[in-house]
PDB file of C-alpha atoms and ligand atoms in Angstrom:
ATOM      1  CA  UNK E 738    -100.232-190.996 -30.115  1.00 75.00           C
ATOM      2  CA  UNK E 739    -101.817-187.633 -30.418  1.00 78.00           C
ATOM      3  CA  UNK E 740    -104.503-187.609 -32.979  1.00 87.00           C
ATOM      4  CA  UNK E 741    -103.628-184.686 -34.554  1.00 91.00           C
ATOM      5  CA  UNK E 742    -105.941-185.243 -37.427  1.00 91.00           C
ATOM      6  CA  UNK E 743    -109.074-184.801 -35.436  1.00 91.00           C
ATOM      7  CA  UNK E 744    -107.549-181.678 -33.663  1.00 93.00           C
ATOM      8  CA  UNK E 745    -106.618-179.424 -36.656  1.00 94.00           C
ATOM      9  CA  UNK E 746    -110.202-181.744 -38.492  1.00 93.00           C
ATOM     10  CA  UNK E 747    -108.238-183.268 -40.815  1.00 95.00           C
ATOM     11  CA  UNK E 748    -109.994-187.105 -42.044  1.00 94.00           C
ATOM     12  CA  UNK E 749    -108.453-189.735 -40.546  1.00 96.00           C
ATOM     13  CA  UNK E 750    -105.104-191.100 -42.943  1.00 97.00           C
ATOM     14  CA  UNK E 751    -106.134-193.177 -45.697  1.00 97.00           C
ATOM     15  CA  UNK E 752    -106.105-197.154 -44.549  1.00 96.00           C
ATOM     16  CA  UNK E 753    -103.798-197.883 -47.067  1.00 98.00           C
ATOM     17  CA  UNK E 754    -101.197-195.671 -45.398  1.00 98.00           C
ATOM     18  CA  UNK E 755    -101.828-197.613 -42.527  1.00 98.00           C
ATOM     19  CA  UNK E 756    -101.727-200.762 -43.855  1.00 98.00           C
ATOM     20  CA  UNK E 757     -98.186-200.287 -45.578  1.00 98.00           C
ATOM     21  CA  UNK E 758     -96.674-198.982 -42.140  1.00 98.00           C
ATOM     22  CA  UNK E 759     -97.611-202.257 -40.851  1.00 96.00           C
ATOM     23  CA  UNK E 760     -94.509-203.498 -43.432  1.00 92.00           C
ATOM     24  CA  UNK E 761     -92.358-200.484 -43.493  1.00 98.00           C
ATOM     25  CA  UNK E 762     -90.135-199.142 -40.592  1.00 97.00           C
ATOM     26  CA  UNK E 763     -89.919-195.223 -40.131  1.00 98.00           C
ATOM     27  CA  UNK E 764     -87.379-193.868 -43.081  1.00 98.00           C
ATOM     28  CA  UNK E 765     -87.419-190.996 -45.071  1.00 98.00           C
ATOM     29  CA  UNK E 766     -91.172-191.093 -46.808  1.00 98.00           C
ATOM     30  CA  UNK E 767     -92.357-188.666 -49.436  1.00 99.00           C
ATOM     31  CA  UNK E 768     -96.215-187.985 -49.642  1.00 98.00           C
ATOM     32  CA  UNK E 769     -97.113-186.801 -53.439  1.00 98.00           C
ATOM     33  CA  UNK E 770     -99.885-184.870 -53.499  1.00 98.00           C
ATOM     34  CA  UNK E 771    -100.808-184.855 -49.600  1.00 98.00           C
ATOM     35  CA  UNK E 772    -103.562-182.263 -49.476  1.00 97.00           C
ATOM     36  CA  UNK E 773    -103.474-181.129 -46.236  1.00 94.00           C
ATOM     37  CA  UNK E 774    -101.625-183.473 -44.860  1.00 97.00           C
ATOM     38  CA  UNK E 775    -103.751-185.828 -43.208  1.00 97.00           C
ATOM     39  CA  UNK E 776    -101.354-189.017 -44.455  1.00 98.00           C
ATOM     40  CA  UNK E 777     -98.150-186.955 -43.740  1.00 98.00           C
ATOM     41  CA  UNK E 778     -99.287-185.912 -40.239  1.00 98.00           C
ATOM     42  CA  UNK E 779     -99.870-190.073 -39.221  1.00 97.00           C
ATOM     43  CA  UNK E 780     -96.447-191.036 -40.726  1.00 98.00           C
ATOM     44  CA  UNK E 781     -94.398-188.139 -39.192  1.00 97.00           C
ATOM     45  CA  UNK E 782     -96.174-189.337 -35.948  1.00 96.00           C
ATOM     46  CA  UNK E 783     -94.428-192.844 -36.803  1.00 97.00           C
ATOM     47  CA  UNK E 784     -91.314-191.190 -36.835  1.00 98.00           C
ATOM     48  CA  UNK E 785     -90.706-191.247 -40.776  1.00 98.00           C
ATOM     49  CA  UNK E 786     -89.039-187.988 -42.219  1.00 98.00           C
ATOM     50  CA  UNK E 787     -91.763-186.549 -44.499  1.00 98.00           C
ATOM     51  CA  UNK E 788     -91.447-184.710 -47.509  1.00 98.00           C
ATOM     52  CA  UNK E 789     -95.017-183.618 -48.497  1.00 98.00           C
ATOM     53  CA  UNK E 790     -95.621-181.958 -52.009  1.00 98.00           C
ATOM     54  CA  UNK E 791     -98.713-180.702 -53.445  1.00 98.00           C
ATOM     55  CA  UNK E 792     -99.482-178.259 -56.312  1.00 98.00           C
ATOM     56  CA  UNK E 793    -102.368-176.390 -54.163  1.00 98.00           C
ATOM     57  CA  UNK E 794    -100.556-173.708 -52.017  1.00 98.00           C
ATOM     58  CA  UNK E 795    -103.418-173.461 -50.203  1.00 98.00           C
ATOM     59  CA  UNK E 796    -102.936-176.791 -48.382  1.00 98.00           C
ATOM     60  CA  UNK E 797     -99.347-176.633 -48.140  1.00 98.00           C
ATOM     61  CA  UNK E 798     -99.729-173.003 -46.601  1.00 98.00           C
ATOM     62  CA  UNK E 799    -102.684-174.909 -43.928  1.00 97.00           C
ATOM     63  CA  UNK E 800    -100.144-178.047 -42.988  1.00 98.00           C
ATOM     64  CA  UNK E 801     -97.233-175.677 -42.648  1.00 98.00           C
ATOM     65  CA  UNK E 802     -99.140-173.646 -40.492  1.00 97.00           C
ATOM     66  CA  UNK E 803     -99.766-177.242 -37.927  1.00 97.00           C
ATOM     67  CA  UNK E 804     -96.287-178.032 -38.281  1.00 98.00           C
ATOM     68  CA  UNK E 805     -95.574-174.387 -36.632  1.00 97.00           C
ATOM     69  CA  UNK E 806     -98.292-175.307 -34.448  1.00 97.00           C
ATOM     70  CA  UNK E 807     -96.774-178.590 -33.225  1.00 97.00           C
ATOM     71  CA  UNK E 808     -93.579-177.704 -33.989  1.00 97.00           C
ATOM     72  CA  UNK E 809     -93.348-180.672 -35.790  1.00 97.00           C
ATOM     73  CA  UNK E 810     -89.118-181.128 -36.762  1.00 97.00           C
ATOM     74  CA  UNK E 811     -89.800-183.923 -39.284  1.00 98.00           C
ATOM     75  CA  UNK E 812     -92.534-182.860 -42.163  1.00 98.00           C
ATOM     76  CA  UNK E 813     -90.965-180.822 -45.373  1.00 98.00           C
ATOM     77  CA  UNK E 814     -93.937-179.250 -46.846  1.00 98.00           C
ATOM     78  CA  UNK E 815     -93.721-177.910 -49.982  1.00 98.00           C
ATOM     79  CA  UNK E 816     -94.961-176.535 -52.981  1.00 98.00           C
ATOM     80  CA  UNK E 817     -94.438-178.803 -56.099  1.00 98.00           C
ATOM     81  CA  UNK E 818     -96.178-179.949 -59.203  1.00 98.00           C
ATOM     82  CA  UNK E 819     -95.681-183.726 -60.014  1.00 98.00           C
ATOM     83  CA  UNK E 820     -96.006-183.325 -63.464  1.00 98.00           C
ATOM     84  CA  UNK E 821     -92.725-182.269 -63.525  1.00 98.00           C
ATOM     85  CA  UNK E 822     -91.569-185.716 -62.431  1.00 98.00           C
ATOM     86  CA  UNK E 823     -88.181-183.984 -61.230  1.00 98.00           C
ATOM     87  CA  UNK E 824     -88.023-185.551 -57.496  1.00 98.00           C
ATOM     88  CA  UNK E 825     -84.568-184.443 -56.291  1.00 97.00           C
ATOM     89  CA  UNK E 826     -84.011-186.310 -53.160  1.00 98.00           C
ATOM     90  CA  UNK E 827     -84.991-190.678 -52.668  1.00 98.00           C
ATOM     91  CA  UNK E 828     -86.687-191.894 -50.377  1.00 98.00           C
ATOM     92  CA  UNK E 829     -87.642-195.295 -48.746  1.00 98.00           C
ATOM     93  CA  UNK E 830     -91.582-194.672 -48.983  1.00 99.00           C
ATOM     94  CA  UNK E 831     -93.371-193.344 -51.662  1.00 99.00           C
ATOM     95  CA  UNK E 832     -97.368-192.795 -51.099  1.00 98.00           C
ATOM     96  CA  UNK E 833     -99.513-191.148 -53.883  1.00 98.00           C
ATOM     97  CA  UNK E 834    -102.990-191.618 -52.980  1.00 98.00           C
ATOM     98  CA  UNK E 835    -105.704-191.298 -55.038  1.00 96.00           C
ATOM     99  CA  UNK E 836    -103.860-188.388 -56.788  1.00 98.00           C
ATOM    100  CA  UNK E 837    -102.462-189.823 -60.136  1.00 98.00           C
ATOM    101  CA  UNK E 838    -105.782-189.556 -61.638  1.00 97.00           C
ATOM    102  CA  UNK E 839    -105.439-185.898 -61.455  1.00 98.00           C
ATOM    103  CA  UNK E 840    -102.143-185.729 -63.511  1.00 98.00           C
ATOM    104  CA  UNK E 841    -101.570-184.799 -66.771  1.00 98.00           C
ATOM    105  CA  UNK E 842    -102.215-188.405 -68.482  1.00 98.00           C
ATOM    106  CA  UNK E 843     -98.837-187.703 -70.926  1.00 98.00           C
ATOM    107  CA  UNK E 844     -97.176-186.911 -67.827  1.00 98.00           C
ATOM    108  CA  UNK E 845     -98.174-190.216 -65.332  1.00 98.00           C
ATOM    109  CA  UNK E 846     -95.849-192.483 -67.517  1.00 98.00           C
ATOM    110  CA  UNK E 847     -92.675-190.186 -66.758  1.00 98.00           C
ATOM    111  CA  UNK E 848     -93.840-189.537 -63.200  1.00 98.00           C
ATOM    112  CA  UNK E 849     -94.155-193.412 -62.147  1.00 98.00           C
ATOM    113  CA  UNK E 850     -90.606-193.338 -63.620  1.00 98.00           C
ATOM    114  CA  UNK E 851     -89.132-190.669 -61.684  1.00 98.00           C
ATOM    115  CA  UNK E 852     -90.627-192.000 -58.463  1.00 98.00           C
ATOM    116  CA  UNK E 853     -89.491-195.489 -59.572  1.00 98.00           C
ATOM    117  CA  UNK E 854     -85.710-194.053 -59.885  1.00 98.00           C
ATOM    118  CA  UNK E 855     -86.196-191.897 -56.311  1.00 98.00           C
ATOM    119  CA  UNK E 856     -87.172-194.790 -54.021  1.00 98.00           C
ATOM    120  CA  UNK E 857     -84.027-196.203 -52.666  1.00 98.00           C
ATOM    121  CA  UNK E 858     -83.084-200.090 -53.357  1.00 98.00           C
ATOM    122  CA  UNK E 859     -85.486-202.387 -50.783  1.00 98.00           C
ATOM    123  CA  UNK E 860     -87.828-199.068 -50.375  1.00 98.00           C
ATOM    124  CA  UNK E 861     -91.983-198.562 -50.934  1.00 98.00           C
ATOM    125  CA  UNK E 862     -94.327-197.426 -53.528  1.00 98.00           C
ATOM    126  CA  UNK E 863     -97.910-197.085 -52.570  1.00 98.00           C
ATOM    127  CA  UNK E 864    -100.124-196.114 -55.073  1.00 98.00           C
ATOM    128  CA  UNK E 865    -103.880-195.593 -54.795  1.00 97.00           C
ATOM    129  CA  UNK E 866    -105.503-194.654 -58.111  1.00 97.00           C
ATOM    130  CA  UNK E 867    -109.307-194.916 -60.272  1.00 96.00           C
ATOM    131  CA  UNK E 868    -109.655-197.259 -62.766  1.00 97.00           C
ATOM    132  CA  UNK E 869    -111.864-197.527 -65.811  1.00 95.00           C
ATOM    133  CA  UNK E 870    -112.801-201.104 -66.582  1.00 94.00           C
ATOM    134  CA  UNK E 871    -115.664-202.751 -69.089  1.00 93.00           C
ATOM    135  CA  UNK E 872    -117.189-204.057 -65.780  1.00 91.00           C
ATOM    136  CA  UNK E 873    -117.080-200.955 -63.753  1.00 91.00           C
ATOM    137  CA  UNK E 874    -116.473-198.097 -66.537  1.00 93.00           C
ATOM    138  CA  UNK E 875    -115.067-194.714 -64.394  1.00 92.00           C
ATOM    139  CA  UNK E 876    -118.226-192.673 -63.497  1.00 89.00           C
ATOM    140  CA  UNK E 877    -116.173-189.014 -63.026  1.00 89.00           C
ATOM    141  CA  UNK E 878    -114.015-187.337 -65.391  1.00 92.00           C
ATOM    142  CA  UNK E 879    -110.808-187.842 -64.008  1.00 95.00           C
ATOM    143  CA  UNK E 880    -107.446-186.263 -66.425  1.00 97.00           C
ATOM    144  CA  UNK E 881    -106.316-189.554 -66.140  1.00 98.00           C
ATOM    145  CA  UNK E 882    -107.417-192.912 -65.164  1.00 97.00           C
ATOM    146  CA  UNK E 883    -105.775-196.642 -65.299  1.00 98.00           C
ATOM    147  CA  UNK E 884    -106.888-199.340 -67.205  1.00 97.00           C
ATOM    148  CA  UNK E 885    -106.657-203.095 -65.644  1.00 96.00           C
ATOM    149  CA  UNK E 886    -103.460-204.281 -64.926  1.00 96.00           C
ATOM    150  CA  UNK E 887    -101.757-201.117 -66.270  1.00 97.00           C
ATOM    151  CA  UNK E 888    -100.295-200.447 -62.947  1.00 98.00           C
ATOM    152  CA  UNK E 889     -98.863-203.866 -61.824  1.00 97.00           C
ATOM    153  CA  UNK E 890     -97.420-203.917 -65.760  1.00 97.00           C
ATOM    154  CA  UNK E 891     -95.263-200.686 -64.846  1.00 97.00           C
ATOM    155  CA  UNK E 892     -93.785-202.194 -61.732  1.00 98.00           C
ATOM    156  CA  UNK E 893     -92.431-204.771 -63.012  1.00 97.00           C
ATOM    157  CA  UNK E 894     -89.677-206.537 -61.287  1.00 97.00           C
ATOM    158  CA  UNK E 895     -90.904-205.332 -57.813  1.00 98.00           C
ATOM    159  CA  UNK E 896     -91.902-207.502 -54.965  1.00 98.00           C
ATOM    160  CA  UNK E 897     -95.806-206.720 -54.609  1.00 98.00           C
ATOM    161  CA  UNK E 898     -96.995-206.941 -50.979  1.00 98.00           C
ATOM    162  CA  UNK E 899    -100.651-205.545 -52.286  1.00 98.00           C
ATOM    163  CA  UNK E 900    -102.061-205.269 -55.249  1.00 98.00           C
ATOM    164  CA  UNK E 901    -105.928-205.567 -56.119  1.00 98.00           C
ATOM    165  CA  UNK E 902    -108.238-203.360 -58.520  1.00 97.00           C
ATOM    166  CA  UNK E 903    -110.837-203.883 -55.568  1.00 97.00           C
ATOM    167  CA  UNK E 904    -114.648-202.018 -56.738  1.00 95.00           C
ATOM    168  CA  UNK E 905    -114.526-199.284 -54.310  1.00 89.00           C
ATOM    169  CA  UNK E 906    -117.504-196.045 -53.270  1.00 84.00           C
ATOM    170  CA  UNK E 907    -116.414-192.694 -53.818  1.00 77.00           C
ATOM    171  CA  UNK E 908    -117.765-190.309 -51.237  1.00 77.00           C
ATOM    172  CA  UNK E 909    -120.601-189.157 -53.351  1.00 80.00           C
ATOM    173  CA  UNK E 910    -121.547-192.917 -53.504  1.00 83.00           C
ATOM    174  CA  UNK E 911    -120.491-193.486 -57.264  1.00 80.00           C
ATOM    175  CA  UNK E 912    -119.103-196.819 -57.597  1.00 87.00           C
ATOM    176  CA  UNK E 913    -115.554-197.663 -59.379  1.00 92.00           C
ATOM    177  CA  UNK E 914    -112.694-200.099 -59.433  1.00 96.00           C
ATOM    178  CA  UNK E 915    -109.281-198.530 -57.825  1.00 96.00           C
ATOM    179  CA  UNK E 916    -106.024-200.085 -58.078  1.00 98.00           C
ATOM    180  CA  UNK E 917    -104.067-200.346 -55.376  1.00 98.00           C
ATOM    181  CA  UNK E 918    -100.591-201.304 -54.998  1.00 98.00           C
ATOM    182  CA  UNK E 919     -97.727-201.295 -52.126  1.00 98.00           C
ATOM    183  CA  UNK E 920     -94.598-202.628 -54.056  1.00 98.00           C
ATOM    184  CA  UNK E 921     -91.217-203.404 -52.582  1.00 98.00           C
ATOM    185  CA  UNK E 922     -88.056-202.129 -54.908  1.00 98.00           C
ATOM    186  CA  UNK E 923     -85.322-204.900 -55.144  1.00 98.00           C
ATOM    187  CA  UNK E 924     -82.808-204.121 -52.563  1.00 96.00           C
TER     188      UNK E 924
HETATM  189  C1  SAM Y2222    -107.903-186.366 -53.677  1.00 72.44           C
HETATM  190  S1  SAM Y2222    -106.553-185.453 -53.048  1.00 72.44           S
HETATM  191  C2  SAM Y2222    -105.659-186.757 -52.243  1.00 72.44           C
HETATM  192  C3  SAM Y2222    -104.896-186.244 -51.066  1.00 72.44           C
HETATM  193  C4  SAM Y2222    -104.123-187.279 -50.268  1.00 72.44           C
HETATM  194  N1  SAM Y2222    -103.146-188.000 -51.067  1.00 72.44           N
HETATM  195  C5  SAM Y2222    -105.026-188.220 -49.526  1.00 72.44           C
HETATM  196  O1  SAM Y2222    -104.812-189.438 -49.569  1.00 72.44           O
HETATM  197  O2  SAM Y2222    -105.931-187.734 -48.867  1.00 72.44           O
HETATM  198  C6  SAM Y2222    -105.550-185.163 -54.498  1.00 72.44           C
HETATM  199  C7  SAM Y2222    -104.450-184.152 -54.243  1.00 72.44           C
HETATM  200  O3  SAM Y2222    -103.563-184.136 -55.364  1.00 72.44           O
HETATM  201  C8  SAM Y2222    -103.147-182.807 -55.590  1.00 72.44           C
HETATM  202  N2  SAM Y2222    -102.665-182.705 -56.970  1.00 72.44           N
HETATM  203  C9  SAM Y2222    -103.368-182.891 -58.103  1.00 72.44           C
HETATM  204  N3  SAM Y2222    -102.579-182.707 -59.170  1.00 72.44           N
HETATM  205  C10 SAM Y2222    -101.336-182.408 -58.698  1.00 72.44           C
HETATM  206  C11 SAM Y2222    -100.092-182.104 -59.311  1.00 72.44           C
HETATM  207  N4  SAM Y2222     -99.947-182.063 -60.641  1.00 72.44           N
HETATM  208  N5  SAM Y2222     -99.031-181.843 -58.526  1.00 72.44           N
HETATM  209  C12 SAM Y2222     -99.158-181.856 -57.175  1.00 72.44           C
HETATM  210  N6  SAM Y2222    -100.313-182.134 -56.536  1.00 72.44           N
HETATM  211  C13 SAM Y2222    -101.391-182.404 -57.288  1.00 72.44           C
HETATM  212  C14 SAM Y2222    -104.395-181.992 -55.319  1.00 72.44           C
HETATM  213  O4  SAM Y2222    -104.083-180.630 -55.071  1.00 72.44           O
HETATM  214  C15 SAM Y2222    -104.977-182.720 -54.105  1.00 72.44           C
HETATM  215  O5  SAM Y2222    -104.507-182.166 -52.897  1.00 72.44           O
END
């Protein structure tokens, strides 16, 4: 496979993308919040059908311009702001990596619902997202951050191939718990 994300010097896709493609076989996949598309670029190289939505038209604007490139038939990039939580299409993958902690915190409740409703019966939701415990309280100032075991409660009655609240290193070396979660939607 073409590693497109070293030629346009996009970061590698982030290993938790990886590690749910090791369960899921190529469908339609939405990436919320995909930056510049380094997670959308590895998946539509898998041969899923990408939606990829971000508020910052900036990034949307710099993937679009590599799907012209490539001319890359299966990546949807668009403009959107998930606060709206008004998906309007489901898919069989759902990733949102380390993005919910920039959402409106009133908003993340109806958002995890509205992704909940969009993934199709026996489809994914990955979620990678900061956490503020009494062992490891959030160093940064995220909008909106999850407590412990906040996540797993909202998906309940989904199969949960991953979850942990693992202590992870940001990339300025500041030290915090993340959950993350790849859940399975009853079929
Ligand atoms: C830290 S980046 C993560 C990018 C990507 N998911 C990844 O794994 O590399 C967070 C992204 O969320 C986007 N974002 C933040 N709030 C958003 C919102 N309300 N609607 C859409 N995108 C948003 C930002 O523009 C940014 O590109």
């Amino acid at each position: 496979m073409t590693d497109l994300n070293s030629r346009y010097g996009l970061n590698p896709p982030h290993s938790e993308v990886v590690n749910a493609c090791q369960h899921i076989q190529p469908c339609k996949a939405l990436d919320m919040g995909c930056s510049n598309g380094r997670n959308a670029l590895y998946l539509s190289q898998l041969g899923f059908h990408v939606t990829a939505v971000d508020k910052n038209a900036n990034a949307i604007q710099m993937l679009q311009s590599i799907v012209e490139q490539e001319g890359i038939a299966n990546i949807d990039a668009r403009v959107y702001d998930i606060d709206q939580a008004g998906l309007d299409a489901d898919y069989g993958f759902i990733a949102c990596t380390v993005t919910l902690m920039f959402l409106n915190p009133d908003r993340v409740e109806a958002v995890l619902a509205d992704m909940q409703d969009r993934t199709l019966p026996g489809g994914y939701n990955l979620i990678v997202c900061a956490m503020d415990t009494a062992a490891h309280p959030c160093p940064v100032g995220f909008p909106f951050i999850l407590q412990e075991n906040q996540l797993r409660a909202m998906y309940q009655g989904w199969e949960m191939l991953k979850y942990n609240e693992n202590l992870g290193t940001m990339h300025n070396g500041a030290q915090l718990q993340f959950a993350t979660m790849l859940a399975r939607k009853p079929a």
